[in-house]
Coordinates of C-alpha atoms in Angstrom, one line a residue:
M12 CA 137.2 136.4 98.4
A13 CA 136.1 132.6 99.2
E14 CA 136.7 130.5 96.1
L15 CA 133.2 129.5 94.5
P16 CA 132.7 125.5 94.6
T17 CA 133.2 123.9 91.2
P18 CA 129.9 123.0 89.5
A19 CA 129.0 119.4 88.7
P20 CA 130.2 118.4 85.2
R21 CA 127.6 118.3 82.6
L22 CA 126.0 115.2 82.0
P23 CA 126.8 113.2 78.6
A24 CA 124.3 114.3 75.7
E25 CA 123.1 110.7 75.4
I26 CA 121.7 110.7 78.9
L27 CA 120.1 114.1 78.6
A28 CA 118.3 113.4 75.2
K29 CA 116.4 110.3 77.1
R30 CA 114.7 113.1 78.8
D31 CA 112.6 114.0 75.9
A32 CA 112.0 110.2 74.9
L33 CA 109.9 109.4 78.2
P34 CA 106.4 110.7 78.5
R35 CA 104.9 112.2 81.6
K36 CA 102.2 109.6 82.2
P37 CA 104.0 106.2 82.2
E38 CA 103.5 104.2 79.3
P39 CA 100.8 101.1 79.6
V40 CA 103.2 98.3 79.6
T41 CA 103.0 94.7 80.5
L42 CA 105.3 92.7 82.4
S43 CA 105.4 89.0 83.0
G44 CA 107.0 87.0 85.7
R45 CA 107.1 83.6 87.2
L46 CA 104.7 84.5 89.8
V47 CA 102.9 87.5 88.4
V48 CA 101.9 89.6 85.6
V49 CA 101.8 93.3 86.0
E50 CA 99.6 95.3 83.4
P51 CA 97.5 98.5 83.3
L52 CA 94.8 98.7 85.7
D53 CA 91.3 97.9 84.1
L54 CA 88.8 100.1 86.0
V55 CA 86.0 97.9 84.8
G56 CA 87.2 94.4 84.6
D57 CA 89.5 94.4 87.8
I58 CA 87.7 96.0 90.5
D59 CA 85.5 93.2 91.7
G60 CA 88.5 90.9 92.0
L61 CA 90.5 93.5 93.6
F62 CA 87.7 94.2 96.2
A63 CA 87.2 90.6 96.6
V64 CA 90.8 90.2 98.0
S65 CA 91.1 93.2 100.1
N66 CA 87.7 93.5 102.1
G67 CA 88.4 91.2 104.9
E68 CA 86.3 88.2 104.0
P69 CA 87.9 84.6 103.5
F70 CA 89.7 84.0 100.1
A71 CA 91.2 81.1 98.6
L72 CA 93.6 80.9 95.5
G73 CA 95.0 77.5 94.5
D74 CA 96.4 75.8 97.5
R75 CA 96.5 79.1 99.4
A76 CA 93.6 80.4 101.6
V77 CA 93.0 83.2 104.4
E78 CA 90.4 83.4 106.7
D79 CA 88.5 86.5 107.6
Y80 CA 90.7 89.6 108.6
D81 CA 91.0 93.0 109.7
P82 CA 91.5 94.8 106.4
E83 CA 92.6 98.0 108.0
A84 CA 95.3 96.4 109.7
R85 CA 96.3 94.0 107.0
I86 CA 96.2 96.3 103.9
W87 CA 94.9 99.9 104.5
R88 CA 96.4 101.4 107.6
Y89 CA 99.1 103.3 105.8
M90 CA 97.3 103.9 102.5
S91 CA 95.4 107.3 101.6
G92 CA 92.3 105.3 101.4
G93 CA 90.5 102.4 102.5
P94 CA 89.0 100.1 104.0
F95 CA 86.3 100.3 101.3
A96 CA 82.7 99.3 102.2
S97 CA 82.0 98.6 98.3
A98 CA 83.8 97.8 95.0
L99 CA 82.4 101.1 93.7
A100 CA 84.2 102.8 96.6
L101 CA 87.5 101.1 95.6
R102 CA 87.0 102.0 92.0
S103 CA 86.6 105.7 92.9
W104 CA 89.7 105.8 94.7
L105 CA 91.7 103.9 92.1
E106 CA 90.2 106.1 89.4
T107 CA 91.7 109.2 90.9
Q108 CA 95.0 107.4 90.4
D109 CA 94.3 106.2 86.8
Q110 CA 93.6 110.1 86.0
A111 CA 97.0 111.4 87.3
E112 CA 99.1 113.2 84.7
D113 CA 102.2 111.8 86.1
G114 CA 101.3 108.4 87.2
R115 CA 99.5 104.9 86.2
P116 CA 98.3 102.2 88.2
F117 CA 98.9 98.5 87.2
V118 CA 97.0 95.4 88.6
V119 CA 99.1 92.6 89.8
R120 CA 97.8 89.1 88.9
D121 CA 98.5 85.6 89.8
T122 CA 100.3 84.1 86.7
A123 CA 98.7 80.7 87.0
T124 CA 95.1 81.7 87.4
G125 CA 95.0 85.5 86.2
T126 CA 93.5 86.6 89.6
P127 CA 94.0 90.4 90.4
F128 CA 95.3 90.4 94.0
G129 CA 97.3 93.9 94.4
V130 CA 98.0 97.0 92.8
V131 CA 101.2 98.9 92.3
N132 CA 101.6 102.6 90.9
L133 CA 104.2 104.1 89.1
I134 CA 104.0 107.9 90.1
A135 CA 105.7 111.4 90.7
N136 CA 107.1 110.7 87.1
Q137 CA 109.4 113.6 86.3
P138 CA 111.3 112.5 83.0
Q139 CA 112.9 116.1 82.9
H140 CA 115.2 114.9 85.9
L141 CA 114.9 111.0 85.0
K142 CA 113.4 109.9 88.2
I143 CA 110.2 108.4 89.1
E144 CA 108.5 106.8 92.2
L145 CA 107.0 103.2 92.9
G146 CA 104.2 104.1 95.3
S147 CA 100.5 103.5 96.5
I148 CA 101.3 99.8 96.4
W149 CA 99.1 97.1 98.3
Y150 CA 98.5 93.5 98.1
G151 CA 95.6 91.4 99.4
P152 CA 96.5 89.0 102.1
I153 CA 96.3 86.1 99.8
A154 CA 99.4 87.5 98.3
Q155 CA 101.4 88.8 101.0
G156 CA 104.4 86.5 101.8
T157 CA 104.5 84.7 98.4
G158 CA 107.2 86.7 97.0
A159 CA 104.8 88.7 94.6
S160 CA 105.9 91.9 95.9
R161 CA 109.6 91.4 95.4
E162 CA 109.0 89.9 91.6
V163 CA 106.8 93.0 90.8
T164 CA 109.3 95.5 92.2
H165 CA 112.1 94.0 90.2
M166 CA 110.4 93.9 87.2
L167 CA 109.6 97.4 87.2
L168 CA 112.8 98.5 88.1
E169 CA 114.5 96.5 85.4
Y170 CA 112.1 98.2 83.0
L171 CA 112.6 101.8 84.3
F172 CA 116.3 101.7 84.5
A173 CA 116.3 100.0 80.8
L174 CA 114.4 103.1 79.5
G175 CA 116.9 105.5 81.2
Y176 CA 115.6 106.6 84.4
R177 CA 118.4 107.6 86.9
R178 CA 116.7 107.3 90.1
A179 CA 113.8 105.3 91.4
E180 CA 112.1 106.3 94.7
W181 CA 110.1 104.5 97.4
K182 CA 108.5 106.5 100.1
C183 CA 106.2 105.1 103.0
D184 CA 104.9 106.1 106.3
A185 CA 107.7 106.3 108.9
R186 CA 105.5 104.0 111.0
N187 CA 105.4 101.4 108.4
E188 CA 108.1 98.9 109.4
T189 CA 106.8 96.3 106.9
S190 CA 107.3 98.7 104.0
R191 CA 110.6 100.0 105.2
R192 CA 112.0 96.4 105.6
A193 CA 110.7 95.7 102.0
A194 CA 112.5 98.8 100.5
L195 CA 115.8 97.6 102.1
S196 CA 115.5 94.1 100.9
Y197 CA 114.6 95.2 97.3
G198 CA 117.8 97.1 97.1
F199 CA 116.7 100.7 98.0
R200 CA 118.9 102.7 100.1
F201 CA 117.4 104.7 103.0
E202 CA 117.9 108.7 102.9
G203 CA 116.1 110.0 105.9
V204 CA 112.7 111.0 107.1
Q205 CA 110.7 114.0 106.3
D206 CA 108.7 115.2 109.1
A207 CA 105.2 116.2 109.1
H208 CA 105.3 115.4 105.3
Y209 CA 101.6 114.5 105.0
I210 CA 98.2 114.5 106.9
I211 CA 96.6 111.3 106.0
K212 CA 93.1 110.2 107.4
G213 CA 93.5 113.1 110.1
R214 CA 96.8 111.5 111.5
N215 CA 100.4 113.1 110.8
R216 CA 102.6 111.2 108.7
D217 CA 106.3 111.6 108.6
T218 CA 107.6 109.9 105.6
A219 CA 110.7 107.7 105.2
W220 CA 112.7 108.1 101.9
Y221 CA 114.5 105.4 99.9
R222 CA 116.0 105.4 96.7
L223 CA 117.8 103.3 94.0
L224 CA 120.2 104.8 91.5
D225 CA 120.7 103.2 88.1
H226 CA 124.5 102.4 88.7
E227 CA 123.6 100.6 91.9
W228 CA 121.0 98.3 90.2
A229 CA 123.4 95.9 89.1
S230 CA 124.4 95.0 92.4
A231 CA 120.8 95.0 93.9
R232 CA 118.8 93.1 91.2
S233 CA 117.8 89.5 91.9
P234 CA 120.6 87.0 90.8
T235 CA 117.7 85.3 88.8
M236 CA 117.1 88.3 86.4

C-alpha cells in the first residue's frame, strides 16, 4: 500500500486565535496617507461627489483637470456596474456593496481638499481562513496616474496584515491589463486565470487571480512605509 502523504503541521495557537477576533464584516476604519484618506463610504454625503468624478464630464481638482471623456472606457468597462446616468443610480449600486455581510466599501478622498474621487472595497472576507480580497476598486480620471491607488492599496495591506490576515487577494477581468499591471506593481503575485468565472454585463469574464501573503509583505511594501 502506498504511503499516505503527511498532513500539513498545525498552525500555532496564536495564529488560529486571530480568527475569532476578526468580524465577518470588515470594521469601518479610517486610514490617512500623504495623498489620500480612506474612510467608510457615506451613502448620503459622498454620492454626488463620486458621481461628479465618474460621469464623463470635465472635472478639476487643484492644479489637475480632465476634459470630457468616455466613462465606460476610462472607469466602468470591467466593473459589474456603470456607467451610471444619475447619482441615484450610482448610489443604488454602491448600496448593495455596503449591505454585503462579508464586505465594506470605502471612499477615497484627496487629502488636501477632502474631495471624494474613488472607491475601494474589502470583500469576500473569510476570517475563519484569515483571508480577504481588495476588490470593486475604481477611481475617477482625476485621480488616475497620481499614485493614489498605490497609496490606498499599501495602507490597506498594512492594516490587514497587522490584524492577522495571512492572505490578501486581488482579482480582475483577465482582459483588464491596467488592473493586472497594478496588482504586480503593488506586490501581488499572479496565481492563474479561472476561465468562464462570471458573466458580467452579458459577457464572459475570465478572472485573473493574484495574491499577497503575510510573509511576503515585508519585501513588497513601499520603502516609505
